Amino acid sequence: QSDDDTESRDQKAESVDRRGVVMALPEWNYDPESFLKETSDRIGLMNQGATCYMNSLLQQLFHTSAFSLQLLRVDAGDGDTEENHVLQQLQVLFGHLKLSHKKYYDTMPFCKVFRDFDGEPIQVSEQKDVYEFGTMLFDKLEMSHAEVKKLLNDTFGGTLVYQIISNEPGCAGEQLSERAEPYLMLTAEVKNKSSLQDSMELYVAGEPLSGDNRYEHKGKLVEACRRCAIRSLPP
């Protein structure tokens, strides 16, 4: 290697200020205070690549204090199931969001214990559907601890009712069928909708059962409407 190459390398490796003091490379400029948040700031969650869908839901759950504060009080124990590990890591995550002085929390420990419906770990570079992730998360939490299952239902639980309503002359509005089902989350259409009210009106609008798609009731095909209505909302 030539002397010129060595000199060029040395010039790149260090810089000198006007007083002749050798300044360290950027990676050596470690300033712990740069990792700390301002007192009034909230704490973020690190995006591992494409995990913004996960971070947004976890932040919403944390800022629902009726849920997050009670979850932190649950004794997760030392169980060795995936569901228990998810509960433990969620408690750690909530604890950092509540008490840490850092600007953000690294979600990788949570990502490592969370598995999808096929038993595969989170692919942090793939964007996922937040409703699907939320469904999986709630399923795991319900299975992790009876106290957590009750907490989820008390905080987010409501009841949907699936109805078939007659449109036949003389008996329009008569209820032909009804089935109730609990829920923890609802989906809301946002395209071309100006408010949540508009989205909910679409949610319960229903669809006609007519022509070849008429509803069979007591051995007879009748004109009807099929809809999903919200019977009860969470607090």
mmCIF file of C-alpha atoms in Angstrom:
data_model
loop_
_atom_site.group_PDB
_atom_site.id
_atom_site.type_symbol
_atom_site.label_atom_id
_atom_site.label_comp_id
_atom_site.label_asym_id
_atom_site.label_seq_id
_atom_site.Cartn_x
_atom_site.Cartn_y
_atom_site.Cartn_z
ATOM 1 C CA GLN A 1 0.000 0.000 0.000
ATOM 2 C CA SER A 2 1.413 3.417 -0.990
ATOM 3 C CA ASP A 3 2.079 6.271 1.400
ATOM 4 C CA ASP A 4 -0.519 8.340 -0.500
ATOM 5 C CA ASP A 5 -3.197 5.710 0.194
ATOM 6 C CA THR A 6 -2.297 5.651 3.857
ATOM 7 C CA GLU A 7 -2.420 9.427 4.119
ATOM 8 C CA SER A 8 -5.796 9.565 2.350
ATOM 9 C CA ARG A 9 -7.199 6.920 4.704
ATOM 10 C CA ASP A 10 -5.953 8.785 7.758
ATOM 11 C CA GLN A 11 -7.536 11.999 6.509
ATOM 12 C CA LYS A 12 -10.882 10.278 6.213
ATOM 13 C CA ALA A 13 -10.568 8.672 9.631
ATOM 14 C CA GLU A 14 -10.248 11.906 11.561
ATOM 15 C CA SER A 15 -10.997 15.600 11.325
ATOM 16 C CA VAL A 16 -9.246 18.496 13.003
ATOM 17 C CA ASP A 17 -10.932 21.638 14.309
ATOM 18 C CA ARG A 18 -9.417 25.129 14.102
ATOM 19 C CA ARG A 19 -7.638 24.677 17.437
ATOM 20 C CA GLY A 20 -5.899 21.529 16.210
ATOM 21 C CA VAL A 21 -7.961 19.218 18.408
ATOM 22 C CA VAL A 22 -8.585 15.831 16.794
ATOM 23 C CA MET A 23 -12.334 15.195 16.592
ATOM 24 C CA ALA A 24 -13.644 11.618 16.851
ATOM 25 C CA LEU A 25 -15.548 9.889 14.074
ATOM 26 C CA PRO A 26 -19.360 10.352 14.230
ATOM 27 C CA GLU A 27 -19.920 6.837 15.560
ATOM 28 C CA TRP A 28 -17.805 7.708 18.600
ATOM 29 C CA ASN A 29 -19.793 10.846 19.389
ATOM 30 C CA TYR A 30 -21.982 9.073 21.933
ATOM 31 C CA ASP A 31 -24.337 11.485 23.642
ATOM 32 C CA PRO A 32 -26.771 9.712 26.023
ATOM 33 C CA GLU A 33 -28.895 12.825 26.338
ATOM 34 C CA SER A 34 -29.729 12.657 22.611
ATOM 35 C CA PHE A 35 -31.766 9.496 23.328
ATOM 36 C CA LEU A 36 -33.854 11.173 26.026
ATOM 37 C CA LYS A 37 -37.232 12.759 25.375
ATOM 38 C CA GLU A 38 -38.428 16.135 26.550
ATOM 39 C CA THR A 39 -40.561 15.988 29.706
ATOM 40 C CA SER A 40 -43.738 16.859 27.783
ATOM 41 C CA ASP A 41 -43.124 14.427 24.908
ATOM 42 C CA ARG A 42 -44.757 11.047 24.521
ATOM 43 C CA ILE A 43 -42.724 7.930 23.845
ATOM 44 C CA GLY A 44 -42.621 6.390 20.392
ATOM 45 C CA LEU A 45 -42.266 2.825 19.135
ATOM 46 C CA MET A 46 -39.478 1.854 16.760
ATOM 47 C CA ASN A 47 -40.613 0.922 13.263
ATOM 48 C CA GLN A 48 -38.783 -2.325 12.458
ATOM 49 C CA GLY A 49 -39.243 -1.827 8.720
ATOM 50 C CA ALA A 50 -42.967 -2.054 7.991
ATOM 51 C CA THR A 51 -44.464 -2.444 11.463
ATOM 52 C CA CYS A 52 -46.320 0.879 11.562
ATOM 53 C CA TYR A 53 -49.640 -1.041 11.516
ATOM 54 C CA MET A 54 -48.590 -2.835 14.716
ATOM 55 C CA ASN A 55 -47.207 0.293 16.386
ATOM 56 C CA SER A 56 -50.371 2.297 15.738
ATOM 57 C CA LEU A 57 -52.599 -0.322 17.366
ATOM 58 C CA LEU A 58 -50.268 -0.831 20.343
ATOM 59 C CA GLN A 59 -50.196 2.932 20.950
ATOM 60 C CA GLN A 60 -54.006 3.062 20.837
ATOM 61 C CA LEU A 61 -54.246 0.218 23.334
ATOM 62 C CA PHE A 62 -51.721 1.882 25.645
ATOM 63 C CA HIS A 63 -53.527 5.237 25.553
ATOM 64 C CA THR A 64 -56.778 3.481 26.467
ATOM 65 C CA SER A 65 -55.776 3.764 30.109
ATOM 66 C CA ALA A 66 -58.720 1.687 31.375
ATOM 67 C CA PHE A 67 -57.076 -1.214 29.536
ATOM 68 C CA SER A 68 -53.333 -0.597 29.797
ATOM 69 C CA LEU A 69 -53.211 0.252 33.507
ATOM 70 C CA GLN A 70 -55.207 -2.850 34.426
ATOM 71 C CA LEU A 71 -53.091 -5.022 32.115
ATOM 72 C CA LEU A 72 -49.948 -3.874 33.928
ATOM 73 C CA ARG A 73 -51.464 -5.115 37.201
ATOM 74 C CA VAL A 74 -52.013 -8.669 35.906
ATOM 75 C CA ASP A 75 -49.565 -11.243 37.255
ATOM 76 C CA ALA A 76 -48.349 -12.889 34.058
ATOM 77 C CA GLY A 77 -46.383 -15.500 35.996
ATOM 78 C CA ASP A 78 -43.613 -17.458 34.312
ATOM 79 C CA GLY A 79 -45.612 -19.590 31.864
ATOM 80 C CA ASP A 80 -43.773 -20.877 28.803
ATOM 81 C CA THR A 81 -46.555 -20.638 26.214
ATOM 82 C CA GLU A 82 -46.514 -18.218 23.291
ATOM 83 C CA GLU A 83 -49.619 -16.502 24.647
ATOM 84 C CA ASN A 84 -47.919 -15.931 28.004
ATOM 85 C CA HIS A 85 -44.809 -14.561 26.320
ATOM 86 C CA VAL A 86 -46.938 -12.140 24.298
ATOM 87 C CA LEU A 87 -48.644 -10.943 27.491
ATOM 88 C CA GLN A 88 -45.304 -10.481 29.259
ATOM 89 C CA GLN A 89 -43.755 -8.532 26.377
ATOM 90 C CA LEU A 90 -46.859 -6.363 26.022
ATOM 91 C CA GLN A 91 -46.604 -5.506 29.711
ATOM 92 C CA VAL A 92 -42.918 -4.613 29.271
ATOM 93 C CA LEU A 93 -43.804 -2.453 26.262
ATOM 94 C CA PHE A 94 -46.587 -0.650 28.158
ATOM 95 C CA GLY A 95 -44.250 -0.180 31.108
ATOM 96 C CA HIS A 96 -41.693 1.595 28.923
ATOM 97 C CA LEU A 97 -44.363 3.768 27.293
ATOM 98 C CA LYS A 98 -45.516 4.795 30.755
ATOM 99 C CA LEU A 99 -42.234 5.236 32.652
ATOM 100 C CA SER A 100 -39.269 5.440 30.289
ATOM 101 C CA HIS A 101 -37.330 8.671 29.724
ATOM 102 C CA LYS A 102 -36.176 7.577 26.259
ATOM 103 C CA LYS A 103 -37.644 8.905 23.022
ATOM 104 C CA TYR A 104 -38.795 5.483 21.843
ATOM 105 C CA TYR A 105 -39.015 1.798 22.740
ATOM 106 C CA ASP A 106 -37.554 -0.977 20.579
ATOM 107 C CA THR A 107 -40.402 -3.399 19.760
ATOM 108 C CA MET A 108 -38.149 -6.249 18.587
ATOM 109 C CA PRO A 109 -38.602 -8.354 21.790
ATOM 110 C CA PHE A 110 -42.372 -8.236 21.212
ATOM 111 C CA CYS A 111 -41.973 -9.082 17.511
ATOM 112 C CA LYS A 112 -39.829 -12.110 18.342
ATOM 113 C CA VAL A 113 -42.478 -13.788 20.523
ATOM 114 C CA PHE A 114 -45.536 -12.968 18.377
ATOM 115 C CA ARG A 115 -46.636 -15.651 15.873
ATOM 116 C CA ASP A 116 -49.272 -15.455 13.123
ATOM 117 C CA PHE A 117 -52.084 -17.961 12.494
ATOM 118 C CA ASP A 118 -49.579 -20.264 10.751
ATOM 119 C CA GLY A 119 -47.160 -20.149 13.675
ATOM 120 C CA GLU A 120 -44.682 -17.957 11.799
ATOM 121 C CA PRO A 121 -42.934 -14.967 13.413
ATOM 122 C CA ILE A 122 -43.750 -11.428 12.319
ATOM 123 C CA GLN A 123 -42.087 -10.519 9.021
ATOM 124 C CA VAL A 124 -41.024 -7.014 9.988
ATOM 125 C CA SER A 125 -40.408 -5.994 6.371
ATOM 126 C CA GLU A 126 -43.976 -6.827 5.275
ATOM 127 C CA GLN A 127 -46.908 -4.470 5.684
ATOM 128 C CA LYS A 128 -49.870 -6.251 7.312
ATOM 129 C CA ASP A 129 -53.544 -5.523 7.909
ATOM 130 C CA VAL A 130 -54.062 -3.906 11.311
ATOM 131 C CA TYR A 131 -57.469 -5.579 11.820
ATOM 132 C CA GLU A 132 -55.940 -9.019 11.212
ATOM 133 C CA PHE A 133 -53.067 -8.242 13.588
ATOM 134 C CA GLY A 134 -55.490 -6.954 16.223
ATOM 135 C CA THR A 135 -57.619 -10.083 15.939
ATOM 136 C CA MET A 136 -54.571 -12.305 16.467
ATOM 137 C CA LEU A 137 -53.339 -10.190 19.369
ATOM 138 C CA PHE A 138 -56.695 -10.262 21.164
ATOM 139 C CA ASP A 139 -56.977 -14.033 20.617
ATOM 140 C CA LYS A 140 -53.563 -14.592 22.203
ATOM 141 C CA LEU A 141 -54.314 -12.275 25.118
ATOM 142 C CA GLU A 142 -57.650 -13.991 25.788
ATOM 143 C CA MET A 143 -55.864 -17.353 25.963
ATOM 144 C CA SER A 144 -53.009 -16.030 28.094
ATOM 145 C CA HIS A 145 -54.943 -15.271 31.287
ATOM 146 C CA ALA A 146 -58.576 -15.355 32.438
ATOM 147 C CA GLU A 147 -58.185 -11.908 33.991
ATOM 148 C CA VAL A 148 -56.970 -10.479 30.669
ATOM 149 C CA LYS A 149 -59.886 -12.062 28.796
ATOM 150 C CA LYS A 150 -62.322 -10.364 31.170
ATOM 151 C CA LEU A 151 -60.447 -7.076 30.852
ATOM 152 C CA LEU A 152 -60.672 -7.176 27.052
ATOM 153 C CA ASN A 153 -64.399 -7.843 27.125
ATOM 154 C CA ASP A 154 -65.053 -5.195 29.777
ATOM 155 C CA THR A 155 -63.080 -2.561 27.847
ATOM 156 C CA PHE A 156 -63.675 -3.316 24.159
ATOM 157 C CA GLY A 157 -66.487 -5.867 24.103
ATOM 158 C CA GLY A 158 -69.828 -5.279 22.412
ATOM 159 C CA THR A 159 -72.549 -7.269 20.665
ATOM 160 C CA LEU A 160 -73.479 -7.458 16.992
ATOM 161 C CA VAL A 161 -76.772 -8.874 15.763
ATOM 162 C CA TYR A 162 -77.235 -10.383 12.306
ATOM 163 C CA GLN A 163 -80.829 -9.985 11.153
ATOM 164 C CA ILE A 164 -83.087 -10.989 8.278
ATOM 165 C CA ILE A 165 -86.007 -8.552 7.976
ATOM 166 C CA SER A 166 -89.011 -9.098 5.704
ATOM 167 C CA ASN A 167 -89.740 -6.728 2.823
ATOM 168 C CA GLU A 168 -92.937 -8.528 1.821
ATOM 169 C CA PRO A 169 -96.128 -6.427 1.499
ATOM 170 C CA GLY A 170 -98.234 -6.730 4.606
ATOM 171 C CA CYS A 171 -95.367 -7.888 6.831
ATOM 172 C CA ALA A 172 -92.567 -5.471 5.955
ATOM 173 C CA GLY A 173 -90.281 -4.937 8.914
ATOM 174 C CA GLU A 174 -91.070 -8.295 10.465
ATOM 175 C CA GLN A 175 -87.949 -9.940 11.808
ATOM 176 C CA LEU A 176 -87.460 -13.388 10.279
ATOM 177 C CA SER A 177 -84.097 -14.348 11.767
ATOM 178 C CA GLU A 178 -81.656 -13.025 14.341
ATOM 179 C CA ARG A 179 -78.248 -14.150 15.599
ATOM 180 C CA ALA A 180 -76.177 -12.310 18.204
ATOM 181 C CA GLU A 181 -72.379 -12.377 18.249
ATOM 182 C CA PRO A 182 -69.794 -10.687 20.516
ATOM 183 C CA TYR A 183 -67.050 -8.498 19.073
ATOM 184 C CA LEU A 184 -63.935 -6.661 20.224
ATOM 185 C CA MET A 185 -63.284 -4.638 17.055
ATOM 186 C CA LEU A 186 -65.305 -3.192 14.187
ATOM 187 C CA THR A 187 -64.162 -2.265 10.690
ATOM 188 C CA ALA A 188 -65.055 1.169 9.350
ATOM 189 C CA GLU A 189 -65.075 2.131 5.670
ATOM 190 C CA VAL A 190 -63.090 5.358 5.213
ATOM 191 C CA LYS A 191 -63.087 5.856 1.430
ATOM 192 C CA ASN A 192 -65.419 8.734 0.489
ATOM 193 C CA LYS A 193 -66.601 8.968 4.095
ATOM 194 C CA SER A 194 -66.371 12.291 5.940
ATOM 195 C CA SER A 195 -67.066 10.984 9.444
ATOM 196 C CA LEU A 196 -67.339 7.900 11.622
ATOM 197 C CA GLN A 197 -71.109 8.436 11.588
ATOM 198 C CA ASP A 198 -71.129 7.962 7.789
ATOM 199 C CA SER A 199 -69.066 4.785 8.139
ATOM 200 C CA MET A 200 -71.403 3.319 10.766
ATOM 201 C CA GLU A 201 -74.490 4.100 8.655
ATOM 202 C CA LEU A 202 -72.928 2.065 5.841
ATOM 203 C CA TYR A 203 -72.047 -0.692 8.317
ATOM 204 C CA VAL A 204 -75.700 -1.220 9.278
ATOM 205 C CA ALA A 205 -77.266 -0.394 5.871
ATOM 206 C CA GLY A 206 -77.942 -4.010 4.926
ATOM 207 C CA GLU A 207 -78.446 -5.638 1.528
ATOM 208 C CA PRO A 208 -81.660 -6.709 -0.241
ATOM 209 C CA LEU A 209 -82.487 -10.388 -0.719
ATOM 210 C CA SER A 210 -84.608 -10.386 -3.858
ATOM 211 C CA GLY A 211 -85.147 -12.196 -7.155
ATOM 212 C CA ASP A 212 -83.141 -15.420 -7.286
ATOM 213 C CA ASN A 213 -81.543 -14.479 -3.962
ATOM 214 C CA ARG A 214 -84.757 -14.349 -1.921
ATOM 215 C CA TYR A 215 -84.769 -15.690 1.626
ATOM 216 C CA GLU A 216 -86.478 -18.979 2.406
ATOM 217 C CA HIS A 217 -88.801 -18.661 5.385
ATOM 218 C CA LYS A 218 -91.163 -21.439 6.453
ATOM 219 C CA GLY A 219 -90.805 -23.168 3.091
ATOM 220 C CA LYS A 220 -91.518 -20.000 1.107
ATOM 221 C CA LEU A 221 -89.185 -17.598 -0.730
ATOM 222 C CA VAL A 222 -89.697 -14.034 0.450
ATOM 223 C CA GLU A 223 -88.258 -10.602 -0.276
ATOM 224 C CA ALA A 224 -86.101 -9.528 2.652
ATOM 225 C CA CYS A 225 -83.176 -7.444 3.870
ATOM 226 C CA ARG A 226 -80.080 -8.880 5.504
ATOM 227 C CA ARG A 227 -78.124 -6.609 7.804
ATOM 228 C CA CYS A 228 -75.677 -6.479 10.685
ATOM 229 C CA ALA A 229 -76.653 -4.101 13.472
ATOM 230 C CA ILE A 230 -74.827 -2.999 16.601
ATOM 231 C CA ARG A 231 -76.746 -4.088 19.666
ATOM 232 C CA SER A 232 -74.301 -2.860 22.301
ATOM 233 C CA LEU A 233 -71.130 -0.765 22.342
ATOM 234 C CA PRO A 234 -68.108 -0.985 24.654
ATOM 235 C CA PRO A 235 -67.760 1.751 27.276
#
